[in-house]
Tab-separated table of N, CA and C in Angstrom:
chain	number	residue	atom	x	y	z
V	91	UNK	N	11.695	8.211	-13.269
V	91	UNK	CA	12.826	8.061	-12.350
V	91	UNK	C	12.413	7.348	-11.058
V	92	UNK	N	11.218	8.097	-10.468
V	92	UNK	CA	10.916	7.064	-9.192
V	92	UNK	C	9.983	6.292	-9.237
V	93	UNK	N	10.211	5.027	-8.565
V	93	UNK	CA	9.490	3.706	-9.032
V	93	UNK	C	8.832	3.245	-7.739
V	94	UNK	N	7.766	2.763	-7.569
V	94	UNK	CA	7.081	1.258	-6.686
V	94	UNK	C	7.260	0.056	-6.975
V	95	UNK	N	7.671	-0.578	-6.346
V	95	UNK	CA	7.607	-1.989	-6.803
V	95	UNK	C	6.908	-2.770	-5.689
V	96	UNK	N	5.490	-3.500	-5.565
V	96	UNK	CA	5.028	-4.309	-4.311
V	96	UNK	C	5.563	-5.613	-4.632
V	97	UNK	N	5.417	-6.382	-3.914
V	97	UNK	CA	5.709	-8.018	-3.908
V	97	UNK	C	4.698	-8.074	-2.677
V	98	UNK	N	4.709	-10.121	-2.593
V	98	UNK	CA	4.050	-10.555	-1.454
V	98	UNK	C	2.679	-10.999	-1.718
V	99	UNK	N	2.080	-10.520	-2.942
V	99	UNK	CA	1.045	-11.142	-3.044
V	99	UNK	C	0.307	-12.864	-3.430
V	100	UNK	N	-0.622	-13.498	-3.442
V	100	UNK	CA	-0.323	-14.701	-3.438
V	100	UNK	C	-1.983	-15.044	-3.521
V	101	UNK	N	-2.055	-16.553	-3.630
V	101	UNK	CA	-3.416	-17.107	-3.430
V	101	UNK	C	-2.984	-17.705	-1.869
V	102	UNK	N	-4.493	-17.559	-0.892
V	102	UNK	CA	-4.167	-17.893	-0.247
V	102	UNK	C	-5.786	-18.393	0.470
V	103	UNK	N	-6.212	-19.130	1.489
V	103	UNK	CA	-7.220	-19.491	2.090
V	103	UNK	C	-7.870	-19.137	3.002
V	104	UNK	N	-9.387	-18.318	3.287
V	104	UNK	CA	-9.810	-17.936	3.900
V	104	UNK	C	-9.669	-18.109	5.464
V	105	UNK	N	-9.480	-16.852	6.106
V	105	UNK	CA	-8.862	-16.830	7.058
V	105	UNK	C	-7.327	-16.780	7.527
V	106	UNK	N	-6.761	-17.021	6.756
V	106	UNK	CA	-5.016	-17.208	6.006
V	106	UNK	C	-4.170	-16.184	5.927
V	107	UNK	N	-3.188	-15.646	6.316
V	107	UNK	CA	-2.308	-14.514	6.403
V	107	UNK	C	-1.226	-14.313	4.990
V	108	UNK	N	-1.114	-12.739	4.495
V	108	UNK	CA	0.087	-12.582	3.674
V	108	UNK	C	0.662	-11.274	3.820
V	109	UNK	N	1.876	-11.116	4.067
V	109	UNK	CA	2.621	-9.800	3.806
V	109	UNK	C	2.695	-9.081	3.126
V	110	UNK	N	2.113	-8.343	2.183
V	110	UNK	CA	2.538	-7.238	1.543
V	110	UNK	C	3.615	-6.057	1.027
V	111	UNK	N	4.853	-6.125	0.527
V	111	UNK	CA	5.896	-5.069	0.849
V	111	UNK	C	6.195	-4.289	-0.329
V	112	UNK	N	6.296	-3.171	-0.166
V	112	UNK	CA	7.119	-1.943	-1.161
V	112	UNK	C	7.728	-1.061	-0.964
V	113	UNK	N	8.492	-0.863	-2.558
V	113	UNK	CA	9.698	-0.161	-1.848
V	113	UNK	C	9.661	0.850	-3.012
V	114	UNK	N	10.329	2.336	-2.515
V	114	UNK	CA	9.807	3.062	-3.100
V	114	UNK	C	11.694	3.336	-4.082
V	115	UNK	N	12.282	3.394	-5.078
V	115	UNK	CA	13.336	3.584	-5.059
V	115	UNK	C	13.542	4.944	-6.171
V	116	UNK	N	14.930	5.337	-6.367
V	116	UNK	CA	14.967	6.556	-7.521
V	116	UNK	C	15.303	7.793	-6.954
V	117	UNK	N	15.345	9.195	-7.433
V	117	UNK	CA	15.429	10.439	-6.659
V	117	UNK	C	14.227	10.919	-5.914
V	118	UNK	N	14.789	10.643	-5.041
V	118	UNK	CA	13.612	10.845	-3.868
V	118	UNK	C	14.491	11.590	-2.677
V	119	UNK	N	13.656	13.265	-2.373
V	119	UNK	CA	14.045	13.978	-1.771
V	119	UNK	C	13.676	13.573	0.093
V	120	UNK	N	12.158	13.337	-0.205
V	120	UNK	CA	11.652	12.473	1.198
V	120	UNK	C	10.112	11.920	0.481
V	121	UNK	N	9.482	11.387	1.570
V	121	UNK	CA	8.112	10.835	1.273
V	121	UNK	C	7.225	11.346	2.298
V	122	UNK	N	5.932	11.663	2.119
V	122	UNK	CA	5.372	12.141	2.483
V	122	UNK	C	3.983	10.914	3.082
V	123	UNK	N	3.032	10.702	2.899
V	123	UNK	CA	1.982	9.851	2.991
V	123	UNK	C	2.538	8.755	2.110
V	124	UNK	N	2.379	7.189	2.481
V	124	UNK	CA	2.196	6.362	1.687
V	124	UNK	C	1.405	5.172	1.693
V	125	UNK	N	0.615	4.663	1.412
V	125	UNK	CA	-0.562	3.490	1.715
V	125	UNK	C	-0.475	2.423	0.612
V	126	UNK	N	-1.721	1.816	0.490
V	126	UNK	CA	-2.146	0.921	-0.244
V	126	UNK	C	-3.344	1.146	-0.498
V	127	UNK	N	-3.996	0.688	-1.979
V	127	UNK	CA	-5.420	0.478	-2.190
V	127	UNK	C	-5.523	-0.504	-2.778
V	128	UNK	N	-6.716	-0.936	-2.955
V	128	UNK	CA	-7.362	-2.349	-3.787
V	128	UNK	C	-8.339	-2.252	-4.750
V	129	UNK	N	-8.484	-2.689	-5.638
V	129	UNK	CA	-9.441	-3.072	-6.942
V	129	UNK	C	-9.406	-4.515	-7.037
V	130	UNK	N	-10.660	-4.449	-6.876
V	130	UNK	CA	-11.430	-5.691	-7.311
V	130	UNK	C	-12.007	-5.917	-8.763
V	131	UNK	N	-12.031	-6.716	-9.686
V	131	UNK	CA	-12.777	-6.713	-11.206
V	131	UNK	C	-13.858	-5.909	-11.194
V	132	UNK	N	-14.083	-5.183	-12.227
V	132	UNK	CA	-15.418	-3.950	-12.601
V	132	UNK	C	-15.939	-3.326	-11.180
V	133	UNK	N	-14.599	-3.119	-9.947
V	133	UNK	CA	-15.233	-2.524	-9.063
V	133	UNK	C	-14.120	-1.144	-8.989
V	134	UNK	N	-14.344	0.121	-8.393
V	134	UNK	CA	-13.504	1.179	-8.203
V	134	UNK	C	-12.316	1.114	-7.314
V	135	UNK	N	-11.109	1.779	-7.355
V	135	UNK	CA	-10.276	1.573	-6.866
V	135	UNK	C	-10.805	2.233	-5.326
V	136	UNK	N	-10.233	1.373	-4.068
V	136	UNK	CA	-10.453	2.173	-2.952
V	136	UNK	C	-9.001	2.279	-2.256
V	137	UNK	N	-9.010	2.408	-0.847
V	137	UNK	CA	-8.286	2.645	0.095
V	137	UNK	C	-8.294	1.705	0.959
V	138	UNK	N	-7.034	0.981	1.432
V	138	UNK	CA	-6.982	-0.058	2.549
V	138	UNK	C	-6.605	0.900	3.551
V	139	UNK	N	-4.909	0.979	3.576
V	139	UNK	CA	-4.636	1.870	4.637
V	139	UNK	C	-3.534	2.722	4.517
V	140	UNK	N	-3.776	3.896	4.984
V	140	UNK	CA	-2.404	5.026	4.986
V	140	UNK	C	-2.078	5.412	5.834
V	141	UNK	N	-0.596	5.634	6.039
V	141	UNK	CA	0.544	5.629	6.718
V	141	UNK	C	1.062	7.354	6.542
V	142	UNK	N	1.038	7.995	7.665
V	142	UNK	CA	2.136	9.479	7.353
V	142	UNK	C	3.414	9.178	7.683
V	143	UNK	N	4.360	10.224	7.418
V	143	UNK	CA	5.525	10.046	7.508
V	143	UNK	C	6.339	9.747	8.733
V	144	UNK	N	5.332	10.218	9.937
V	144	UNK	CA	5.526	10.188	11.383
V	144	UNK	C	5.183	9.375	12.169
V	145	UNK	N	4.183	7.911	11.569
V	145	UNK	CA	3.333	6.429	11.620
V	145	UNK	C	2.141	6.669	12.221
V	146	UNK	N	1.393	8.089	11.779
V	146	UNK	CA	-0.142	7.867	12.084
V	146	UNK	C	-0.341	6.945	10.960
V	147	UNK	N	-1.589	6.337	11.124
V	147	UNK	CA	-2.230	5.378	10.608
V	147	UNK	C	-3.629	5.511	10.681
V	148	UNK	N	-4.342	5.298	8.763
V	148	UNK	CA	-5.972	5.419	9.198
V	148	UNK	C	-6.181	3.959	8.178
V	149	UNK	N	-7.178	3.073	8.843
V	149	UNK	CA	-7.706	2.118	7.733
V	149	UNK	C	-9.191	2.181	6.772
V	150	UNK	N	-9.395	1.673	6.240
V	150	UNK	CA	-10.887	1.148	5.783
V	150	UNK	C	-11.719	0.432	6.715
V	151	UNK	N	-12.853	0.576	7.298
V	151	UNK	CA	-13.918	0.307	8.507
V	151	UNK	C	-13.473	-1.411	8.286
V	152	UNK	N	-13.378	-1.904	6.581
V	152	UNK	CA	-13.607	-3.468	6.614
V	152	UNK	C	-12.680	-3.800	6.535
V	153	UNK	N	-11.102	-3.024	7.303
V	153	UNK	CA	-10.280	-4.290	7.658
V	153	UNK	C	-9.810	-3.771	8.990
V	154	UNK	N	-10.001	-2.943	9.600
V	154	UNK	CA	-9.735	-2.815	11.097
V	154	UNK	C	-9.783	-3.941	11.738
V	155	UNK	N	-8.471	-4.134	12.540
V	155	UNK	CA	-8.645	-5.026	13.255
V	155	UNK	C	-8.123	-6.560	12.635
V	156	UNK	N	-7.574	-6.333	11.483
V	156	UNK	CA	-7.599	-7.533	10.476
V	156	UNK	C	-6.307	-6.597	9.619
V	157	UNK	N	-5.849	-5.620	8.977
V	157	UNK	CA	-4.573	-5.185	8.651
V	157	UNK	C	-4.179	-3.897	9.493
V	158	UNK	N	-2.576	-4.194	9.194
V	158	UNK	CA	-1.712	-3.876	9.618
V	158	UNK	C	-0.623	-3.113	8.843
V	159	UNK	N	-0.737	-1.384	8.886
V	159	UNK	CA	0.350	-1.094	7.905
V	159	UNK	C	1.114	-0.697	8.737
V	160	UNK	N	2.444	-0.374	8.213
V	160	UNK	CA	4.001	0.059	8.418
V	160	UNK	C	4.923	0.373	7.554
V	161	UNK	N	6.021	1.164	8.326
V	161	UNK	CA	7.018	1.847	7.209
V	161	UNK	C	8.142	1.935	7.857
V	162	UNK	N	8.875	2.308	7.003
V	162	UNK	CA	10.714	1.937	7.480
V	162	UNK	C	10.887	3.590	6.804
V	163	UNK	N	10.792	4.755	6.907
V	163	UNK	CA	11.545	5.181	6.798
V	163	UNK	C	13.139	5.753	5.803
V	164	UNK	N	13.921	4.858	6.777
V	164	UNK	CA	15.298	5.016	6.284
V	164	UNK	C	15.559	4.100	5.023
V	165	UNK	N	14.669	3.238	5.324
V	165	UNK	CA	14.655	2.209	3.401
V	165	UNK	C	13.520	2.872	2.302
V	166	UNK	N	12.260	4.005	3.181
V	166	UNK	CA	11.354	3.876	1.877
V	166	UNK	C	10.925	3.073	1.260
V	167	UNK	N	10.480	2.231	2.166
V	167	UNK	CA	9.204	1.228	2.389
V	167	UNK	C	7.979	1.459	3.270
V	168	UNK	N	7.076	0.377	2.723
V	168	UNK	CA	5.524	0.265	3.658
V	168	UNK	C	5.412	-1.120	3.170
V	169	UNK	N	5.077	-1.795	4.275
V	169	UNK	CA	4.150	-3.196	4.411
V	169	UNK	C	2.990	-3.248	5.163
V	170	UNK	N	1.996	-3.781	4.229
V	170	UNK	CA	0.876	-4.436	4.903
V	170	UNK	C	0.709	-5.547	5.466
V	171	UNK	N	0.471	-6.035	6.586
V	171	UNK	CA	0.053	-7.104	7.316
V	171	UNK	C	-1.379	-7.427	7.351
V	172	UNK	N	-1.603	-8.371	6.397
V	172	UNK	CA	-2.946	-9.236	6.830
V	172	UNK	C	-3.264	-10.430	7.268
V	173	UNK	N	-4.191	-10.380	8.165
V	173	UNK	CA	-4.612	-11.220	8.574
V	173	UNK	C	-6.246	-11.510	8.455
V	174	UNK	N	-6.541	-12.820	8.787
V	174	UNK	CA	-8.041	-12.850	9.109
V	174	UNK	C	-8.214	-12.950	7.020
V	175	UNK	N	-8.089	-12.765	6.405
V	175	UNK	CA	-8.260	-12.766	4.701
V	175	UNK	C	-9.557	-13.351	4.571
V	176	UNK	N	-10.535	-12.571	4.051
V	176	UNK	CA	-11.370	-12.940	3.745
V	176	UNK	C	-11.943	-13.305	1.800
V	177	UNK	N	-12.817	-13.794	1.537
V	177	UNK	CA	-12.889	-13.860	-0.178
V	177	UNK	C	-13.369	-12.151	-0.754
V	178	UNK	N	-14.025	-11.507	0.479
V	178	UNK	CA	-13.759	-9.836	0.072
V	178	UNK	C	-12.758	-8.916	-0.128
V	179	UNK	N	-11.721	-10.040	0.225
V	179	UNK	CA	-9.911	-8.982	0.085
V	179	UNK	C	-9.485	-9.282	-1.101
V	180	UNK	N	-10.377	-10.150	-2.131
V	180	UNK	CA	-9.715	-10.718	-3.459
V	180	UNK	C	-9.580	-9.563	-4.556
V	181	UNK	N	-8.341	-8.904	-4.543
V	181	UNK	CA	-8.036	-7.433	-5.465
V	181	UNK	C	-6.694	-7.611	-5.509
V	182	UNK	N	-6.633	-6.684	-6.731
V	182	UNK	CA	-4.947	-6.355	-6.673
V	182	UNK	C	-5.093	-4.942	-5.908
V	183	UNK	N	-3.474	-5.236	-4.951
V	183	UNK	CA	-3.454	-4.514	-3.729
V	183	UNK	C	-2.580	-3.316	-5.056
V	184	UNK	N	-2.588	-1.843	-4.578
V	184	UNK	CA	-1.751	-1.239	-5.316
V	184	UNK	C	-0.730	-0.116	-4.362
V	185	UNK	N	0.615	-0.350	-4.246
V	185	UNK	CA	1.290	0.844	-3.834
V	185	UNK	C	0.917	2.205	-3.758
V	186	UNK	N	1.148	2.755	-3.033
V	186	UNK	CA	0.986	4.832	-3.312
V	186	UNK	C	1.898	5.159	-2.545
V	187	UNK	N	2.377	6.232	-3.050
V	187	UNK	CA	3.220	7.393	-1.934
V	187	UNK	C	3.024	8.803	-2.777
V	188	UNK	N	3.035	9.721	-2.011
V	188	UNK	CA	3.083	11.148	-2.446
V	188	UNK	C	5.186	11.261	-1.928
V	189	UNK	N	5.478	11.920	-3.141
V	189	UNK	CA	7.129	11.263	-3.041
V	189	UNK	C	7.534	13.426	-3.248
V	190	UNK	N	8.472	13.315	-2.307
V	190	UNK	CA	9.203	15.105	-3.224
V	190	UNK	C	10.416	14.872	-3.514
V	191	UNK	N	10.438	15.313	-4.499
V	191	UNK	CA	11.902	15.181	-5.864
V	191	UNK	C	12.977	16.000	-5.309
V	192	UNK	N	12.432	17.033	-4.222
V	192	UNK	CA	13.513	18.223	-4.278
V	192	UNK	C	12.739	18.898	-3.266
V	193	UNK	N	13.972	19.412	-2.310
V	193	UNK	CA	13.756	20.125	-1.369
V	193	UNK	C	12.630	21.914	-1.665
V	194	UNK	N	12.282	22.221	-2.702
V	194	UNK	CA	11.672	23.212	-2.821
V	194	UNK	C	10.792	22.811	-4.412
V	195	UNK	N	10.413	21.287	-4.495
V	195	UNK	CA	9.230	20.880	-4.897
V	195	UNK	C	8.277	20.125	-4.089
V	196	UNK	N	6.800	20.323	-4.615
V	196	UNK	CA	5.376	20.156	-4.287
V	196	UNK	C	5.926	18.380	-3.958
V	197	UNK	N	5.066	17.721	-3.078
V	197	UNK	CA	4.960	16.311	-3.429
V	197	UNK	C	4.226	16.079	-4.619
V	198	UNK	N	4.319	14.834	-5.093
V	198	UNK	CA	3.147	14.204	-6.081
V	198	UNK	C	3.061	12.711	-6.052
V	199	UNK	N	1.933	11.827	-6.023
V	199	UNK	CA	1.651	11.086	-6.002
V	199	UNK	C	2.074	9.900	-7.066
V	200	UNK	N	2.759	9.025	-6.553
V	200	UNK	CA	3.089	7.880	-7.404
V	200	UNK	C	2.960	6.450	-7.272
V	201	UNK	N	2.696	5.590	-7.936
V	201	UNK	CA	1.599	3.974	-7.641
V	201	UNK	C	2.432	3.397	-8.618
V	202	UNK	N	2.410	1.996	-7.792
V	202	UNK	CA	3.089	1.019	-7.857
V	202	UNK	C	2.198	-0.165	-9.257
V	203	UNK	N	2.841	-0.651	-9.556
V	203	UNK	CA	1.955	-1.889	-10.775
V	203	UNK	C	1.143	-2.568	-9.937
V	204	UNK	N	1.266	-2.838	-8.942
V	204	UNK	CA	-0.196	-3.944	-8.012
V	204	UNK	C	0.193	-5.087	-8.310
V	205	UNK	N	-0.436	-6.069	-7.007
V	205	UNK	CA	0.213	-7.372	-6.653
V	205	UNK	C	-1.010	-7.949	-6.396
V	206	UNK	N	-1.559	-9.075	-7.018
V	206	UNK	CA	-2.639	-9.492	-6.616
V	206	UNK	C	-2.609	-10.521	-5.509
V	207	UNK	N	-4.074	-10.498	-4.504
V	207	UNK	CA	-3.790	-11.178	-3.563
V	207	UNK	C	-5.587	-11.662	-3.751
V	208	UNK	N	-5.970	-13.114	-4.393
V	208	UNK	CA	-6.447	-13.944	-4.237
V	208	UNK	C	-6.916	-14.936	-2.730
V	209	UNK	N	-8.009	-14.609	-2.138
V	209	UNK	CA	-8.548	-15.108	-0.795
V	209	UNK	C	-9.903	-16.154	-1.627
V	210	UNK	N	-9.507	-17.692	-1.388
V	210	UNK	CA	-10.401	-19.044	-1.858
V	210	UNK	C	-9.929	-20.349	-1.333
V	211	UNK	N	-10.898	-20.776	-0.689
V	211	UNK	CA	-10.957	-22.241	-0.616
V	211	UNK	C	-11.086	-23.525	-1.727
């Protein structure tokens, strides 16, 4: 029933900026935490950056200063803002949110298909 969908991803050139956006849609009571992570080929999935419901914000040491997350709230969305793109950001980026179905259920965690975002000269 509830879905991620990211867009925004792209090839793009070192040093080079792209937006990131998702949207979370379906029965959804509220959202709780929602971020992004990245995988790179035969490497583990990590953590870029997460967002609480109230816009604290924590990143990964290697893009401070270089992304930018955010959330809307009233649409149930989060976008990432990058900048600075380096050939180490070359992963598919992947949606997350911990989503609650119902006012007297647990959250649980749900991920988006991933959008790849290619950084090359």
């Amino acid at each position: 029933q509830v879905q991620l969908v990211e867009s925004g991803g792209g090839l793009v050139q070192p040093g080079g900026s792209l937006r990131l956006s998702c949207a979370a849609s379906g029965s959804i009571f509220s959202i709780n935490d929602m971020g992004w992570y990245r995988q790179a080929p035969e490497k583990p999935r990590e953590l870029v950056a997460t967002t609480t419901r109230g816009g604290s914000t924590n990143y990964a040491d290697s893009v401070k200063g270089r992304f930018t997350i955010s959330r809307d709230n009233a649409k149930n969305t989060v976008n990432l803002q990058m900048n600075g793109l380096e050939p180490e950001d070359t992963a598919v980026y992947y949606c997350n949110a911990e989503i609650v179905r119902g006012k007297y259920l647990s959250g649980v965690n749900y991920w988006g298909k991933g959008t790849v975002v290619a950084v090359s000269s």
